[in-house]
């Protein structure tokens, strides 16, 4: 068989030899006469019928190709809006707007001179005249026609199927109809327990309806998963309150007198009282236009196309769900549709030719918070296929690998833990005998499953969205000179589709960079090849209590300023105890070591905690007196507290003795830990406040004070939507609503400002604190060294949705553990400064000179400025005679 | 690698620093925390004195050539490619404890060579025996 893919690209308006032998029908590939009605515009006219996801991808591919300049492009679309993301349609219910779902950037059509007719579907196709006529009567000539009409939802022909209250689930209009109908409904049923049906059921459940799923097959998601996986999925879904009826057909929809749905009669004769029905029993290709004009269609529907996506008429292409691919399949997934769009665009506008011969239908998704993945021969239909199975119903994990008789990985089903999908899918696709025992591969993450993609062969497709192989990714590093994952993504497009391969991609790129001698340091520093998160797990799991043991067992050398403070933070967080005790003292950065902040001249600043920024007049007076008596410079900080500058090491214990006596405690301004919880004055005083923001800020600050984390943590609480506390610029921010609190995470100010993302809405106090507890602990567990929550949130796979699933739906099953650790932190908290002062051994370290205690550093000098002190500069004239006396000195105070 | 780490320790052992003229006892050996430093004042000279995890002693100038502040005694110590190092707490430049050289940058902002004076130091065999004898070096690989 000659593969057209290898043939040079021929302009599609020239006759093309039929090169595929797949079709037994007589090919209709005869040359066409010249166009009878050439448009005044002499550019070749490409008409796209349908503007869905695949249609849009086709346009994007087309305009980037060499011959695009010679094309006039017109789009005829049925829906009233340009292409949008149907894969994430359900997110419309949770507030994603139609605009946000749009895949067609504003100005896209204008920029590329594309004429877009919305809400005017094509009604007829005249191949002889080479014209299409729309429903509104518009007739357009074409040189090349591309059918991307998609599919329609299949509704079983049961009595009552058109009753008021019956819906399908395909377009934004469908969702609008469902939403407005839920006002009349309290019980909903979804007919069809496949992927889309479960999405619809999840939406109904979220809308507050009692929800049923009626599935004809004996299990849910019958195409993707097997009985074992289906059973686990069913249990998890039922746990969420959805009733599942498998092995159950729909015989009729019963109606009330007013014509509205009242019940469904199932195949066993039983009646299910419902007032809303969604049919989601599969889709059928929309091939009507092709049928009517005599283009070949498959027995079960779908416009027959060849490897270049050409139909029986070489001027007519078909792509996406309306097409029957050369492997006699109609693909209902977006990735194959995209591949077809790319193929057709190249055939039309002169790109490197590609052939579409079929696609991988592997799937990875999350339904009701449950991870589900299926790849390759998931059902073991290959002759002689054998299973390797891991099932733990306590943890809610089911994993099956299908192994060929010759030891190759053929496919698999993963439910509850899809961590290694990015490795397993390409392995199955590569079709080489496994180099790792399948009983190891089947284990879930954390139980000894290998993670690296090193054993993948070069032709394994790592990114299936863009069909990028491991070899291509390696070449991006070795030949194209990419030096980072981001560059490889840009250069090869790998990892820019669904994102499920990003982790695998990262490992391949880093391995390749390392192999080419480029220094990549996935580890912390030269002493540890582990990341901070990995070290955290090692310390946690092995119960390691000292740096010495950790570096001896897991590292090399003596450590440095990167690993020592990081390990100190991990030990403090996991082990507790005072940070200046034992070996821990030697690990602390100078700030932590003196529990104060080093300033440019070697002096320190002191910040007592002022929870929520609330301080009594007496507190202010004490701080003022201490600052005055020790000659310190004072400044109000951005975090609503007071910073006192210019203290020598020897002064620190005396300053803190007075602060502690007055009831102050360490503000941890020196630590990688919680700084402040800023607040507005809230409802107690403010005319607009709706909640007690100060009260909550104080509570949060006292709860999380002293919590050691990968980087500093800042927070704020606003008492109303005016947001005076700027909570959306914080690592975790809380904004009052009339019915509770909205929680935002991942905000940041500083060098790279980032607005925080809304994690949850209208939480009551307990739910709010529980959610923050888990968020913080999950961050502490998984973040890299000095990685603020903002960059952490952008880095971790799955992003905000993942974090939400972990902390709110316990998708990883670790919430109990996170809760326990936070409880231990809260119970174990002690004020570091009070504890330091209570121990003479600790106090003894606050000495300027070991052989001359009490002698201050003679090099630290100050000069007056604006009524206070500041460090003297080296060229300051009055510096030479010695230190300016500042302690207890009366300085000139400006009176103007 | 270091002779002082193998000598039997007694609570009375002193740490001494040689200023070019004689040894000065500056503190008790056991008062030093392994992995941390202290500042020593000899006349007008400030010295950063460290005891590493193995018990060896190191002494270098306390002034950080990059910030001008006398803060090096408050830096962390560690290793780089096997060499014992000191990291400035101010801007994190790394110095080789054996010869005082900055391994990150050759010159300080004022143009002077970014190197610290290395002070001979030892654990004195007995307490209170400051001597006038010429010093015998015990600091690692320094000649």
Coordinates of C-alpha atoms in Angstrom, one line a residue, chain A residues 350-637:
Chain A
X350 CA 0.8 23.2 1.3
X351 CA 2.3 22.1 4.6
X352 CA 4.4 19.0 5.1
X353 CA 1.9 16.3 4.4
X354 CA 0.8 14.1 7.2
X355 CA -1.5 11.1 7.0
X356 CA -4.3 10.4 9.4
X357 CA -4.7 6.7 9.7
X358 CA -6.2 6.4 13.1
X359 CA -5.6 7.7 16.6
X360 CA -5.0 6.7 20.1
X361 CA -8.2 6.9 22.1
X362 CA -6.5 6.7 25.5
X363 CA -8.3 8.9 28.0
X364 CA -7.4 10.4 31.3
X365 CA -9.9 12.5 33.1
X366 CA -11.4 13.3 36.5
X367 CA -15.1 12.5 37.2
X368 CA -16.7 13.4 40.5
X369 CA -13.1 14.0 41.8
X370 CA -12.1 10.5 40.8
X371 CA -9.2 10.1 38.4
X372 CA -9.9 7.7 35.6
X373 CA -7.6 6.6 32.8
X374 CA -7.8 4.1 30.1
X375 CA -5.2 3.4 27.4
X376 CA -4.4 0.9 24.6
X377 CA -6.1 -2.4 24.7
X378 CA -7.8 -1.7 28.0
X379 CA -10.1 -4.7 27.7
X380 CA -7.5 -7.3 26.8
X381 CA -9.1 -8.2 23.5
X382 CA -5.7 -9.1 22.0
X383 CA -5.3 -12.9 21.6
X384 CA -3.5 -14.3 24.6
X385 CA -3.5 -11.1 26.6
X386 CA -3.0 -11.4 30.4
X387 CA -3.8 -9.1 33.3
X388 CA -1.7 -7.8 36.1
X389 CA -4.0 -6.3 38.7
X390 CA -3.7 -4.1 41.8
X391 CA -6.8 -3.3 43.7
X392 CA -7.2 -1.6 47.1
X393 CA -10.8 -0.7 47.8
X394 CA -9.9 0.9 51.1
X395 CA -7.8 3.5 49.3
X396 CA -10.1 3.6 46.3
X397 CA -7.4 2.5 43.9
X398 CA -7.8 0.1 41.0
X399 CA -5.1 -0.5 38.4
X400 CA -5.0 -3.1 35.7
X401 CA -2.3 -3.6 33.1
X402 CA -2.9 -5.8 30.0
X403 CA 0.2 -7.7 29.0
X404 CA 0.7 -9.5 25.8
X405 CA 2.0 -13.1 25.6
X406 CA 5.3 -11.7 24.5
X407 CA 5.6 -9.5 27.5
X408 CA 4.6 -6.2 25.8
X409 CA 2.4 -3.8 27.6
X410 CA -0.9 -3.6 25.6
X411 CA -3.1 -1.3 27.6
X412 CA -4.6 -0.7 31.0
X413 CA -7.3 0.7 33.2
X414 CA -6.4 3.1 36.1
X415 CA -9.0 4.3 38.6
X416 CA -8.3 6.4 41.7
X417 CA -4.6 6.7 40.9
X418 CA -3.6 7.8 37.4
X419 CA -0.2 9.1 38.4
X420 CA 1.8 6.9 36.0
X421 CA -0.5 7.4 33.0
X422 CA 2.1 9.6 31.3
X423 CA 4.6 6.7 31.5
X424 CA 2.3 3.8 30.8
X425 CA 0.4 5.1 27.8
X426 CA 3.6 5.7 25.7
X427 CA 5.0 2.4 26.9
X428 CA 1.9 0.6 25.6
X429 CA 2.0 2.5 22.4
X430 CA 5.7 1.8 21.8
X431 CA 4.9 -1.9 21.6
X432 CA 8.3 -3.1 22.9
X433 CA 8.8 -5.7 25.5
X434 CA 8.8 -4.2 29.0
X435 CA 12.1 -3.7 30.7
X436 CA 10.5 -3.2 34.0
X437 CA 8.4 -6.0 35.6
X438 CA 4.7 -5.4 35.1
X439 CA 4.0 -6.2 38.8
X440 CA 6.1 -3.1 39.6
X441 CA 4.4 -0.9 37.0
X442 CA 1.0 -1.8 38.3
X443 CA 1.8 -0.4 41.7
X444 CA 0.4 3.0 42.6
X445 CA 2.6 6.0 43.1
X446 CA 4.5 5.9 46.4
X447 CA 4.5 2.1 46.6
X448 CA 7.6 1.5 44.5
X449 CA 6.2 2.3 41.1
X450 CA 9.0 3.6 38.8
X451 CA 8.4 7.1 37.7
X452 CA 11.1 7.9 35.1
X453 CA 10.4 7.7 31.4
X454 CA 14.0 6.6 30.7
X455 CA 12.9 3.2 29.5
X456 CA 10.7 4.7 26.8
X457 CA 11.9 4.0 23.3
X458 CA 12.4 7.0 21.0
X459 CA 9.4 6.4 18.9
X460 CA 7.0 6.3 21.9
X461 CA 4.5 9.1 21.6
X462 CA 4.8 11.1 24.8
X463 CA 2.4 13.9 23.9
X464 CA -0.6 12.4 22.2
X465 CA -2.4 15.7 21.7
X466 CA 0.3 16.9 19.3
X467 CA 1.7 13.5 18.4
X468 CA 5.2 14.3 19.7
X469 CA 7.6 11.3 20.3
X470 CA 10.2 11.0 22.9
X471 CA 12.8 11.1 20.0
X472 CA 11.4 14.5 18.9
X473 CA 11.6 15.8 22.5
X474 CA 15.2 14.7 22.8
X475 CA 16.0 16.3 19.5
X476 CA 14.6 19.5 20.7
X477 CA 17.3 19.5 23.3
X478 CA 20.2 18.0 21.3
X479 CA 19.5 19.6 17.9
X480 CA 17.3 22.6 18.4
X481 CA 19.2 23.7 21.4
X482 CA 16.3 24.0 23.8
X483 CA 17.6 24.4 27.3
X484 CA 14.4 24.1 29.4
X485 CA 11.1 22.4 29.5
X486 CA 9.4 25.7 28.6
X487 CA 11.6 26.0 25.4
X488 CA 10.9 22.4 24.5
X489 CA 7.2 23.0 24.8
X490 CA 7.4 26.0 22.6
X491 CA 9.6 24.3 20.0
X492 CA 7.8 20.9 19.8
X493 CA 4.3 21.8 21.1
X494 CA 4.7 18.8 23.4
X495 CA 2.8 19.2 26.6
X496 CA 0.7 22.2 25.4
X497 CA -2.5 20.2 24.8
X498 CA -4.2 18.4 27.7
X499 CA -1.0 18.6 29.8
X500 CA -1.2 15.1 31.0
X501 CA 2.3 14.4 29.7
X502 CA 4.1 17.4 31.3
X503 CA 5.6 15.5 34.1
X504 CA 7.0 12.8 31.8
X505 CA 8.1 15.6 29.4
X506 CA 10.0 17.3 32.3
X507 CA 11.9 14.1 33.1
X508 CA 12.9 13.4 29.5
X509 CA 14.1 17.0 29.0
X510 CA 16.1 17.0 32.2
X511 CA 17.6 13.6 31.5
X512 CA 18.6 14.8 28.0
X513 CA 20.0 18.1 29.3
X514 CA 22.0 16.2 31.9
X515 CA 23.3 13.8 29.2
X516 CA 24.4 16.7 27.0
X517 CA 26.4 18.0 29.9
X518 CA 24.1 20.9 30.7
X519 CA 23.9 21.4 34.4
X520 CA 20.4 20.7 35.5
X521 CA 19.8 20.7 39.2
X522 CA 16.5 19.1 39.9
X523 CA 17.9 18.6 43.4
X524 CA 18.4 21.2 46.1
X525 CA 22.1 21.8 45.7
X526 CA 25.4 19.9 45.2
X527 CA 24.8 18.1 48.5
X528 CA 21.3 16.7 47.8
X529 CA 20.0 15.4 44.5
X530 CA 16.5 15.6 46.1
X531 CA 14.0 18.4 45.8
X532 CA 12.8 20.0 49.0
X533 CA 9.5 18.0 48.7
X534 CA 11.4 14.8 48.4
X535 CA 13.6 15.6 51.4
X536 CA 10.5 16.5 53.3
X537 CA 9.1 13.0 52.6
X538 CA 12.3 11.3 53.5
X539 CA 12.4 13.1 56.8
X540 CA 8.8 12.4 57.5
X541 CA 8.8 8.7 56.5
X542 CA 12.1 7.8 58.1
X543 CA 11.6 10.0 61.1
X544 CA 15.1 11.6 60.6
X545 CA 15.8 14.2 63.3
X546 CA 19.2 15.6 62.4
X547 CA 20.9 17.1 59.5
X548 CA 24.0 14.9 60.0
X549 CA 22.0 11.7 59.6
X550 CA 20.1 13.1 56.6
X551 CA 23.3 14.2 54.8
X552 CA 25.1 11.0 55.7
X553 CA 22.3 8.7 54.5
X554 CA 21.0 10.8 51.6
X555 CA 23.5 13.4 50.6
X556 CA 27.2 14.3 50.3
X557 CA 29.6 16.8 51.7
X558 CA 29.0 19.3 54.5
X559 CA 26.0 21.2 53.2
X560 CA 25.5 24.9 52.3
X561 CA 23.3 27.9 52.6
X562 CA 20.7 26.2 50.4
X563 CA 20.2 22.9 52.0
X564 CA 20.9 23.7 55.6
X565 CA 18.1 26.2 56.1
X566 CA 15.8 24.1 54.1
X567 CA 16.5 21.0 56.2
X568 CA 16.2 23.2 59.3
X569 CA 12.8 24.3 58.2
X570 CA 11.7 20.7 57.5
X571 CA 13.0 19.5 60.8
X572 CA 11.3 22.4 62.7
X573 CA 8.1 21.7 60.8
X574 CA 8.0 17.9 61.3
X575 CA 9.9 17.5 64.5
X576 CA 9.1 20.6 66.5
X577 CA 11.4 21.6 69.3
X578 CA 13.3 24.9 69.6
X579 CA 15.1 26.0 66.5
X580 CA 18.3 26.8 68.4
X581 CA 18.5 23.4 70.1
X582 CA 21.2 20.9 69.3
X583 CA 22.4 20.5 65.8
X584 CA 19.5 22.6 64.5
X585 CA 21.2 25.7 65.7
X586 CA 24.0 25.2 63.1
X587 CA 21.5 25.1 60.2
X588 CA 19.7 28.3 60.7
X589 CA 20.3 31.3 58.5
X590 CA 21.6 34.2 60.5
X591 CA 18.1 35.7 60.8
X592 CA 16.7 32.5 62.3
X593 CA 19.8 32.0 64.4
X594 CA 19.4 35.4 66.2
X595 CA 15.6 35.4 65.8
X596 CA 15.9 38.9 64.2
X597 CA 16.5 40.4 60.8
X598 CA 20.0 41.2 59.6
X599 CA 20.3 44.7 58.2
X600 CA 22.9 46.1 55.9
X601 CA 25.4 47.2 58.5
X602 CA 25.3 44.0 60.6
X603 CA 22.7 45.3 63.0
X604 CA 19.3 43.6 63.5
X605 CA 15.7 44.6 63.4
X606 CA 13.0 43.4 65.8
X607 CA 9.3 42.8 65.0
X608 CA 6.9 41.7 67.7
X609 CA 3.7 40.0 66.6
X610 CA 0.7 42.2 66.3
X611 CA -2.0 39.7 65.4
X612 CA -4.4 41.1 62.8
X613 CA -2.7 44.5 63.2
X614 CA -4.8 45.1 66.3
X615 CA -2.8 46.7 69.1
X616 CA -3.7 48.4 72.4
X617 CA -2.5 51.9 73.4
X618 CA -0.5 50.2 76.1
X619 CA 1.2 48.0 73.5
X620 CA 2.1 50.9 71.4
X621 CA 3.5 52.7 74.4
X622 CA 5.6 49.7 75.4
X623 CA 7.1 49.4 71.9
X624 CA 7.7 53.1 71.9
X625 CA 9.5 53.1 75.2
X626 CA 11.6 50.1 74.3
X627 CA 12.6 51.7 71.0
X628 CA 13.4 55.0 72.7
X629 CA 15.4 53.4 75.5
X630 CA 17.5 51.3 73.1
X631 CA 17.9 54.0 70.5
X632 CA 16.1 52.1 67.8
X633 CA 14.7 53.4 64.5
X634 CA 11.0 52.6 64.2
X635 CA 8.9 52.1 61.1
X636 CA 5.4 50.8 60.4
X637 CA 5.6 47.7 58.2

